[in-house]
CSV table of C-alpha atoms and ligand atoms in Angstrom, one decimal:
chain,number,residue,atom,x,y,z
G,1,MET,CA,29.8,20.0,156.8
G,2,THR,CA,28.3,22.3,154.3
G,3,ARG,CA,28.1,22.0,150.8
G,4,LEU,CA,30.2,24.6,149.5
G,5,SER,CA,28.4,26.2,146.9
G,6,ASP,CA,25.9,26.9,150.8
G,7,GLU,CA,28.9,28.5,151.5
G,8,ILE,CA,29.5,30.8,148.9
G,9,LEU,CA,26.2,31.1,148.6
G,10,GLU,CA,26.9,33.0,152.8
G,11,ALA,CA,29.3,34.2,151.7
G,12,VAL,CA,27.4,36.5,148.8
G,13,THR,CA,25.0,37.0,151.0
G,14,ALA,CA,27.1,38.7,153.8
G,15,ALA,CA,28.5,41.3,151.8
G,16,ILE,CA,25.6,42.3,149.5
G,17,GLY,CA,22.5,41.3,151.6
G,18,PRO,CA,19.8,39.0,150.3
G,19,ALA,CA,17.9,39.0,147.4
G,20,SER,CA,14.5,41.2,147.5
G,21,GLU,CA,14.6,40.6,143.9
G,22,PRO,CA,17.0,38.8,141.6
G,23,VAL,CA,20.4,40.5,142.4
G,24,PRO,CA,21.9,40.8,138.0
G,25,LEU,CA,26.6,39.9,137.9
G,26,HIS,CA,26.7,43.7,136.8
G,27,ARG,CA,23.9,46.4,135.7
G,28,PRO,CA,25.3,50.1,134.5
G,29,PHE,CA,24.4,53.2,137.0
G,30,LEU,CA,22.9,56.6,135.4
G,31,PRO,CA,23.1,59.2,137.0
G,32,PRO,CA,21.0,61.7,137.5
G,33,ALA,CA,23.1,64.7,135.1
G,34,THR,CA,22.8,62.2,132.4
G,35,TRP,CA,19.6,63.3,130.8
G,36,LYS,CA,20.9,67.0,131.4
G,37,TYR,CA,23.3,65.6,128.6
G,38,VAL,CA,20.9,63.0,127.0
G,39,LYS,CA,18.0,66.1,126.9
G,40,ALA,CA,20.8,68.7,125.2
G,41,CYS,CA,22.6,66.4,122.4
G,42,LEU,CA,18.2,66.2,121.5
G,43,ASP,CA,17.4,69.4,121.9
G,44,SER,CA,19.8,70.0,119.4
G,45,GLY,CA,19.1,67.0,116.6
G,46,TRP,CA,22.2,66.2,116.8
G,47,VAL,CA,21.8,62.3,117.3
G,48,SER,CA,24.8,61.2,114.8
G,49,SER,CA,27.4,63.2,115.5
G,50,GLY,CA,27.5,66.3,118.0
G,51,SER,CA,29.8,68.1,120.5
G,52,SER,CA,29.4,65.0,123.2
G,53,VAL,CA,31.6,62.3,121.0
G,54,SER,CA,34.3,65.0,121.1
G,55,GLU,CA,33.5,66.0,124.2
G,56,PHE,CA,33.6,61.7,125.0
G,57,GLU,CA,37.0,61.6,124.2
G,58,ASN,CA,38.2,64.9,125.8
G,59,LEU,CA,37.2,62.8,129.0
G,60,LEU,CA,38.5,60.2,129.2
G,61,ALA,CA,42.4,61.4,127.3
G,62,HIS,CA,41.6,63.8,131.3
G,63,THR,CA,40.9,60.6,132.4
G,64,THR,CA,43.9,58.4,131.7
G,65,GLY,CA,46.1,60.5,130.5
G,66,CYS,CA,46.5,59.2,127.4
G,67,GLN,CA,47.1,62.1,124.6
G,68,ARG,CA,44.6,60.7,121.7
G,69,VAL,CA,41.4,59.1,121.8
G,70,VAL,CA,38.8,58.8,119.7
G,71,ALA,CA,35.4,56.9,119.9
G,72,ALA,CA,34.8,54.0,118.6
G,73,VAL,CA,30.3,51.8,117.8
G,74,ASN,CA,31.6,49.3,119.9
G,75,GLY,CA,34.6,48.2,122.0
G,76,THR,CA,34.6,45.3,119.0
G,77,ALA,CA,35.1,47.9,116.1
G,78,ALA,CA,37.4,50.4,118.6
G,79,LEU,CA,40.0,46.5,118.8
G,80,GLU,CA,39.6,45.4,115.2
G,81,ILE,CA,40.7,49.1,113.7
G,82,CYS,CA,43.4,48.6,116.4
G,83,PHE,CA,44.8,45.6,114.7
G,84,ARG,CA,45.2,47.9,111.7
G,85,ILE,CA,46.2,51.0,112.3
G,86,VAL,CA,49.7,49.1,114.2
G,87,GLY,CA,50.3,47.4,110.4
G,88,VAL,CA,47.5,43.7,111.4
G,89,LEU,CA,47.4,42.0,108.0
G,90,PRO,CA,45.7,39.1,106.4
G,91,GLY,CA,47.6,35.9,106.6
G,92,ASP,CA,49.5,37.3,110.7
G,93,GLU,CA,49.2,35.6,113.8
G,94,VAL,CA,48.3,37.7,116.9
G,95,PHE,CA,49.2,36.3,120.5
G,96,CYS,CA,45.6,37.0,122.8
G,97,PRO,CA,45.0,34.7,126.0
G,98,SER,CA,42.2,31.8,125.2
G,99,LEU,CA,40.6,32.9,128.4
G,100,THR,CA,39.0,36.5,126.8
G,101,TYR,CA,36.2,37.5,125.7
G,102,VAL,CA,35.7,36.3,121.7
G,103,SER,CA,35.7,40.2,120.7
G,104,THR,CA,39.4,39.6,121.4
G,105,ALA,CA,39.3,36.8,118.4
G,106,ASN,CA,36.7,38.3,116.6
G,107,ALA,CA,39.0,41.6,115.7
G,108,ILE,CA,42.0,40.0,115.5
G,109,SER,CA,39.2,38.1,112.6
G,110,HIS,CA,37.8,40.4,110.9
G,111,CYS,CA,41.4,41.1,109.4
G,112,GLY,CA,41.4,38.6,108.1
G,113,ALA,CA,44.2,37.2,110.3
G,114,THR,CA,44.2,33.9,112.7
G,115,PRO,CA,44.9,34.1,116.9
G,116,HIS,CA,47.9,32.5,118.6
G,117,PHE,CA,46.5,31.5,121.7
G,118,VAL,CA,49.1,31.4,125.0
G,119,ASP,CA,49.1,30.7,128.5
G,120,ILE,CA,47.8,33.7,131.4
G,121,SER,CA,49.1,33.3,135.0
G,122,LYS,CA,46.9,32.7,137.7
G,123,ASP,CA,47.6,35.8,139.1
G,124,ARG,CA,46.5,37.8,136.8
G,125,LEU,CA,44.8,36.1,134.7
G,126,SER,CA,45.6,37.8,131.4
G,127,ILE,CA,49.3,36.8,129.1
G,128,CYS,CA,52.1,34.8,130.7
G,129,PRO,CA,55.2,36.2,129.7
G,130,GLU,CA,57.3,33.3,130.2
G,131,ALA,CA,54.6,31.8,128.5
G,132,LEU,CA,54.7,34.4,125.3
G,133,GLN,CA,58.2,34.3,125.5
G,134,ASN,CA,58.5,30.5,125.6
G,135,ARG,CA,56.4,30.4,122.4
G,136,LEU,CA,58.3,32.8,120.2
G,137,ALA,CA,61.7,31.1,121.6
G,138,GLU,CA,59.9,27.7,120.0
G,139,ILE,CA,58.5,29.2,116.2
G,140,VAL,CA,59.8,33.2,116.3
G,141,LYS,CA,62.3,32.6,113.1
G,142,PRO,CA,63.1,36.5,111.4
G,143,SER,CA,62.1,37.2,108.0
G,144,PRO,CA,62.3,40.6,106.0
G,145,SER,CA,58.2,41.8,106.1
G,146,GLY,CA,58.7,40.8,110.0
G,147,PRO,CA,59.3,38.0,112.9
G,148,MET,CA,57.2,35.2,111.0
G,149,ASN,CA,56.3,32.0,112.9
G,150,ARG,CA,58.1,29.3,111.2
G,151,LEU,CA,55.8,26.6,111.8
G,152,THR,CA,53.1,27.8,109.9
G,153,GLY,CA,54.8,30.5,107.5
G,154,ASN,CA,52.7,33.1,108.8
G,155,ARG,CA,53.8,36.9,109.7
G,156,LEU,CA,53.2,37.0,113.2
G,157,GLY,CA,51.3,40.8,113.2
G,158,ALA,CA,51.3,42.2,117.7
G,159,VAL,CA,50.7,40.2,120.8
G,160,CYS,CA,47.1,41.9,122.6
G,161,LEU,CA,47.7,41.4,126.1
G,162,MET,CA,44.1,41.9,127.9
G,163,HIS,CA,42.7,42.9,131.2
G,164,CYS,CA,41.1,40.2,132.3
G,165,PHE,CA,37.5,41.7,134.7
G,166,GLY,CA,40.0,44.6,134.9
G,167,HIS,CA,43.2,43.2,136.4
G,168,PRO,CA,46.1,44.9,135.1
G,169,GLY,CA,47.5,42.8,133.2
G,170,ASP,CA,52.0,42.1,133.1
G,171,LEU,CA,52.3,45.0,131.7
G,172,ASP,CA,56.5,45.3,132.0
G,173,PRO,CA,57.7,42.2,130.5
G,174,ILE,CA,55.9,41.3,128.5
G,175,VAL,CA,56.1,45.4,127.0
G,176,ALA,CA,60.3,44.0,127.5
G,177,ILE,CA,58.8,41.2,124.8
G,178,CYS,CA,56.9,42.7,122.6
G,179,ASP,CA,59.9,45.4,121.9
G,180,ARG,CA,63.1,42.5,122.4
G,181,TYR,CA,60.5,40.9,119.0
G,182,GLU,CA,59.3,44.3,117.8
G,183,LEU,CA,55.7,43.0,117.2
G,184,PRO,CA,53.4,45.6,118.2
G,185,LEU,CA,51.2,45.7,121.8
G,186,VAL,CA,47.7,46.4,121.6
G,187,GLU,CA,45.6,46.6,125.5
G,188,ASP,CA,42.2,45.0,125.1
G,189,ALA,CA,41.2,47.6,128.0
G,190,ALA,CA,37.7,46.9,127.2
G,191,GLU,CA,36.8,45.7,131.1
G,192,SER,CA,40.0,47.9,133.1
G,193,LEU,CA,38.3,52.2,132.7
G,194,GLY,CA,40.0,53.3,135.6
G,195,SER,CA,42.8,50.3,136.0
G,196,PHE,CA,45.7,51.0,136.9
G,197,TYR,CA,49.9,49.9,136.4
G,198,LYS,CA,52.1,50.7,138.8
G,199,VAL,CA,51.3,54.4,138.5
G,200,LYS,CA,50.3,55.0,134.7
G,201,HIS,CA,46.7,53.9,133.8
G,202,THR,CA,45.9,50.3,131.3
G,203,GLY,CA,45.9,51.0,127.9
G,204,ARG,CA,49.1,53.3,127.7
G,205,PHE,CA,50.9,50.9,127.5
G,206,GLY,CA,51.0,49.0,124.0
G,207,ARG,CA,51.2,51.1,120.8
G,208,VAL,CA,47.2,51.3,120.6
G,209,ALA,CA,45.0,50.4,123.0
G,210,ALA,CA,41.2,49.9,123.2
G,211,MET,CA,38.0,49.7,125.3
G,212,SER,CA,34.3,48.7,125.8
G,213,PHE,CA,31.2,51.3,127.0
G,214,ASN,CA,28.7,48.4,126.4
G,215,GLY,CA,25.7,48.2,128.8
G,216,ASN,CA,27.9,45.2,131.3
G,217,LYS,CA,31.9,47.9,131.0
G,218,ILE,CA,31.7,50.2,134.6
G,219,VAL,CA,31.1,53.3,131.4
G,220,THR,CA,28.2,53.0,129.4
G,221,THR,CA,26.7,54.4,125.8
G,222,GLY,CA,24.6,52.0,125.1
G,223,GLY,CA,26.3,50.5,122.3
G,224,GLY,CA,30.6,52.8,122.2
G,225,GLY,CA,34.1,51.3,122.1
G,226,ALA,CA,37.8,53.7,122.0
G,227,ILE,CA,40.5,53.7,120.5
G,228,PHE,CA,43.3,55.1,122.8
G,229,THR,CA,47.5,55.2,121.3
G,230,ASP,CA,49.8,58.2,122.3
G,231,ASP,CA,50.6,58.2,118.6
G,232,ASP,CA,49.8,61.2,116.2
G,233,ASN,CA,49.7,59.1,113.8
G,234,LEU,CA,48.3,56.7,114.7
G,235,ALA,CA,45.5,58.4,116.0
G,236,ASP,CA,44.6,60.5,112.8
G,237,ARG,CA,44.6,57.0,110.5
G,238,ALA,CA,41.5,56.0,113.6
G,239,LYS,CA,40.2,58.4,113.0
G,240,HIS,CA,40.2,58.3,109.5
G,241,LEU,CA,39.0,54.9,108.6
G,242,THR,CA,36.3,54.8,111.6
G,243,ASN,CA,34.8,57.5,109.4
G,244,ASN,CA,34.2,56.5,106.2
G,245,ALA,CA,38.0,57.6,105.4
G,246,LYS,CA,36.7,60.3,104.3
G,247,VAL,CA,38.9,63.6,104.3
G,248,SER,CA,38.3,67.0,105.1
G,249,HIS,CA,37.0,69.8,102.9
G,250,PRO,CA,34.9,72.9,103.0
G,251,THR,CA,31.9,71.5,100.9
G,252,GLU,CA,33.2,68.2,99.1
G,253,LEU,CA,32.8,65.2,100.3
G,254,ARG,CA,35.7,62.7,99.5
G,255,HIS,CA,36.2,59.5,100.8
G,256,ASP,CA,40.0,58.3,100.0
G,257,GLU,CA,40.5,54.6,100.1
G,258,ILE,CA,38.0,51.7,102.0
G,259,GLY,CA,37.5,52.6,105.3
G,260,TRP,CA,33.8,51.9,108.2
G,261,ASN,CA,31.6,53.5,109.7
G,262,TYR,CA,32.4,52.6,112.6
G,263,ARG,CA,31.9,57.2,114.9
G,264,LEU,CA,30.2,56.3,117.7
G,265,PRO,CA,26.6,58.4,117.3
G,266,ASN,CA,26.9,61.8,119.6
G,267,ILE,CA,23.1,60.6,121.8
G,268,ASN,CA,25.2,57.6,123.5
G,269,ALA,CA,28.6,59.5,123.6
G,270,ALA,CA,26.4,61.8,125.5
G,271,LEU,CA,25.0,58.4,127.7
G,272,GLY,CA,28.8,57.9,128.5
G,273,ILE,CA,29.7,61.8,129.2
G,274,ALA,CA,27.7,62.5,133.7
G,275,GLN,CA,29.4,58.9,133.8
G,276,LEU,CA,32.7,60.0,133.5
G,277,GLU,CA,31.6,62.6,135.3
G,278,MET,CA,31.9,60.3,138.3
G,279,LEU,CA,34.2,57.9,138.4
G,280,ASP,CA,35.5,58.1,141.0
G,281,VAL,CA,33.0,57.4,142.7
G,282,LEU,CA,32.1,54.4,140.8
G,283,LEU,CA,36.3,53.4,141.4
G,284,LYS,CA,35.3,54.0,145.5
G,285,ALA,CA,32.4,52.2,145.3
G,286,LYS,CA,33.2,48.9,143.5
G,287,ARG,CA,36.3,48.6,146.1
G,288,ALA,CA,35.0,48.3,149.2
G,289,LEU,CA,32.6,45.8,147.7
G,290,ALA,CA,35.2,43.8,146.5
G,291,MET,CA,36.6,44.5,149.6
G,292,LYS,CA,34.2,43.6,151.7
G,293,TYR,CA,33.5,40.1,149.3
G,294,LEU,CA,37.6,39.5,149.4
G,295,GLU,CA,36.3,39.6,154.1
G,296,MET,CA,33.8,37.1,153.3
G,297,PHE,CA,35.7,35.0,150.7
G,298,GLN,CA,38.4,34.8,154.0
G,299,ASN,CA,37.4,31.7,155.2
G,300,ILE,CA,36.3,29.3,152.8
G,301,ASP,CA,38.3,26.6,152.1
G,302,ARG,CA,39.2,25.8,148.4
G,303,VAL,CA,37.9,30.0,147.3
G,304,ARG,CA,39.3,32.5,147.2
G,305,PHE,CA,39.0,36.4,145.9
G,306,ILE,CA,40.4,37.2,142.7
G,307,LYS,CA,42.3,40.5,144.3
G,308,GLU,CA,44.3,43.1,142.5
G,309,PRO,CA,47.7,42.5,141.6
G,310,VAL,CA,49.9,43.8,143.9
G,311,ASP,CA,51.4,46.5,142.3
G,312,SER,CA,48.0,47.8,140.0
G,313,GLU,CA,45.1,48.8,140.9
G,314,SER,CA,42.0,48.2,139.7
G,315,ASN,CA,38.6,48.7,139.2
G,316,TYR,CA,37.1,45.4,140.4
G,317,TRP,CA,35.1,45.8,137.2
G,318,LEU,CA,33.9,42.2,137.8
G,319,ASN,CA,34.3,40.4,141.0
G,320,GLY,CA,35.1,37.1,141.4
G,321,VAL,CA,36.8,33.6,142.8
G,322,ILE,CA,38.6,30.7,142.6
G,323,ILE,CA,37.8,27.7,143.3
G,324,ASP,CA,39.9,25.1,144.1
G,325,ASP,CA,39.4,21.6,142.1
G,326,CYS,CA,36.3,22.5,141.0
G,327,ASP,CA,35.0,20.8,137.4
G,328,LYS,CA,32.6,21.8,135.1
G,329,THR,CA,29.2,19.8,137.2
G,330,GLU,CA,30.8,21.3,140.6
G,331,LEU,CA,31.1,25.0,138.8
G,332,THR,CA,27.1,24.4,137.2
G,333,SER,CA,25.7,23.6,140.5
G,334,THR,CA,26.5,26.1,142.4
G,335,ILE,CA,25.7,28.7,139.9
G,336,GLY,CA,21.9,27.0,140.3
G,337,THR,CA,22.8,27.8,144.0
G,338,LEU,CA,22.7,31.4,143.9
G,339,ALA,CA,20.0,31.6,141.2
G,340,VAL,CA,18.2,29.6,143.1
G,341,ALA,CA,19.0,32.6,146.0
G,342,GLY,CA,18.5,35.3,143.6
G,343,PHE,CA,22.7,35.9,142.8
G,344,GLN,CA,23.4,36.2,139.1
G,345,CYS,CA,26.3,34.4,138.7
G,346,ARG,CA,28.6,33.8,135.9
G,347,PRO,CA,31.4,31.4,135.0
G,348,ALA,CA,33.8,32.3,133.4
G,349,TRP,CA,34.1,32.1,128.5
G,350,GLU,CA,34.4,29.5,127.0
G,351,PRO,CA,38.3,29.6,126.2
G,352,MET,CA,38.1,30.8,122.4
G,353,HIS,CA,39.9,27.6,122.0
G,354,LYS,CA,37.4,25.2,122.6
G,355,LEU,CA,34.9,26.8,119.6
G,356,PRO,CA,34.1,26.0,117.0
G,357,MET,CA,35.7,28.5,114.6
G,358,TYR,CA,39.1,28.4,116.8
G,359,SER,CA,39.4,25.1,117.9
G,360,ALA,CA,42.0,24.9,115.4
G,361,CYS,CA,43.8,27.9,115.0
G,362,PRO,CA,47.9,28.3,116.4
G,363,ARG,CA,49.0,27.5,120.0
G,364,GLY,CA,51.4,28.3,122.7
G,365,SER,CA,50.3,25.1,125.5
G,366,LEU,CA,47.8,26.1,127.0
G,367,THR,CA,47.0,24.7,130.4
G,368,LEU,CA,47.1,27.4,133.4
G,369,THR,CA,43.7,28.1,130.6
G,370,ASN,CA,42.5,24.6,130.6
G,371,SER,CA,42.7,23.9,134.1
G,372,ILE,CA,41.5,27.5,135.6
G,373,HIS,CA,38.2,28.3,133.2
G,374,ASP,CA,35.5,25.4,135.1
G,375,GLN,CA,37.3,27.5,138.7
G,376,ILE,CA,35.5,30.8,138.3
G,377,LEU,CA,33.3,32.2,139.1
G,378,CYS,CA,32.1,35.4,139.0
G,379,ILE,CA,29.7,37.0,141.3
G,380,PRO,CA,27.8,40.5,141.1
G,381,SER,CA,29.8,43.5,140.5
G,382,SER,CA,27.1,45.9,140.4
G,383,ALA,CA,28.7,49.5,142.0
G,384,ASN,CA,25.5,50.4,143.8
G,385,LEU,CA,26.0,46.6,146.0
G,386,SER,CA,29.0,48.4,147.8
G,387,PRO,CA,28.9,49.1,151.0
G,388,ASP,CA,29.4,52.7,151.0
G,389,TRP,CA,27.1,52.8,148.1
G,390,ASN,CA,24.6,55.4,149.5
G,391,LYS,CA,26.8,58.0,151.5
G,392,LEU,CA,29.4,57.5,148.0
G,393,THR,CA,26.0,59.1,145.9
G,394,GLU,CA,24.3,61.1,148.4
G,395,LYS,CA,26.0,64.8,147.2
G,396,LEU,CA,24.4,63.5,143.9
G,397,SER,CA,23.2,66.3,141.7
G,398,GLY,CA,20.9,65.9,139.1
G,399,THR,CA,16.8,65.6,138.7
G,400,LYS,CA,15.0,63.6,136.2
G,401,LEU,CA,12.8,65.9,133.5
S,1,PLP,C1,32.9,44.2,126.1
S,1,PLP,C2,34.8,43.6,126.0
S,1,PLP,C3,34.8,43.9,124.4
S,1,PLP,C4,34.1,44.2,122.5
S,1,PLP,O1,33.4,45.2,124.1
S,1,PLP,P1,31.4,45.7,122.5
S,1,PLP,O2,32.0,47.0,123.2
S,1,PLP,O3,31.2,45.1,123.7
S,1,PLP,O4,31.9,45.5,121.5
S,1,PLP,C5,36.4,43.4,123.7
S,1,PLP,N1,36.9,42.7,124.8
S,1,PLP,C6,36.8,42.3,126.2
S,1,PLP,C7,37.7,41.5,127.2
S,1,PLP,C8,35.6,42.7,126.6
S,1,PLP,O5,34.9,42.6,127.8
């Protein structure tokens, strides 16, 4: 019998071909037209603020169907502002998954609040509605300032749902729970540009959402992020706070509260425009790659390729498999086998409640989080590994300067 790691290596090789050079987990695609936008920005001299930022924001609004988009310096900063503008206060607790990138918990902490971890569901890897409901039933107590945790005496400030690897979380039931308990929903949509829950783009279900345009995401501005909302007041607030609380005035420089310098530089925005213009190509390429992986992993015992939920359309930002009964040792050795063959693979994040700074945070039962995090293997997911890549990109115009 072949070792599991050999079978996985075989499936990866069958899907994307042998690695003639090291294949990274995710590498950005900067289309030829990028050079035109970046050059225009450099030629204008407007590298910090400028029109590329609003162009980038408008394209994001158009892509997602969201009314208002405010660009930010990165996804973490965007998420922090999301929590602030929905009213998360120092001392509050904010529900979030433990299986997430550390930024989710950090953004909560930067507001002086504490993450309160709830379990995820196996089919979506994002917050499990039943787990959230059960935890709330266990701890919630109404108070004049809103729902509070009767065990800690802290106010409950918000719920943060993260769309894991780009796969939409279970929004309808989570929205219903948030409504029932009068908790604002913030979506950590950092990974889910191009992902739809039912017919609506992710990031449009909460009161606000944050996305990231870091170098490893589906669209990158080098570093960057954005805040999404349909609420004009919240959008104005986000714009104000991320711009050092600067008051609009023709001549004077005036600020009316303590703000943050969280603006996305114009040069970074310019970097992202060409990718947004061809997002449909990136999405098609990633879907074709995922379908190829799905096919190649079909017949391996113990291994299940992570598919989009049946009611949703995922951007397949990061492909992964779940290996039944895998432990850390087997996962590490599998990653080692793939690395030797030139494929960079990665485990899921170490759950937040296992990190020193978050180990004492309040939490519900984390049974699935604890069992599944050593069973997740993320595999190379760059769009250019797609079987359809050449066909999809042959018509892209623009030249390097
Ligand atoms: C990437 C990411 C972020 C943070 O984005 P940055 O732009 O790197 O600050 C937040 N949450 C999740 C889930 C992410 O994957």
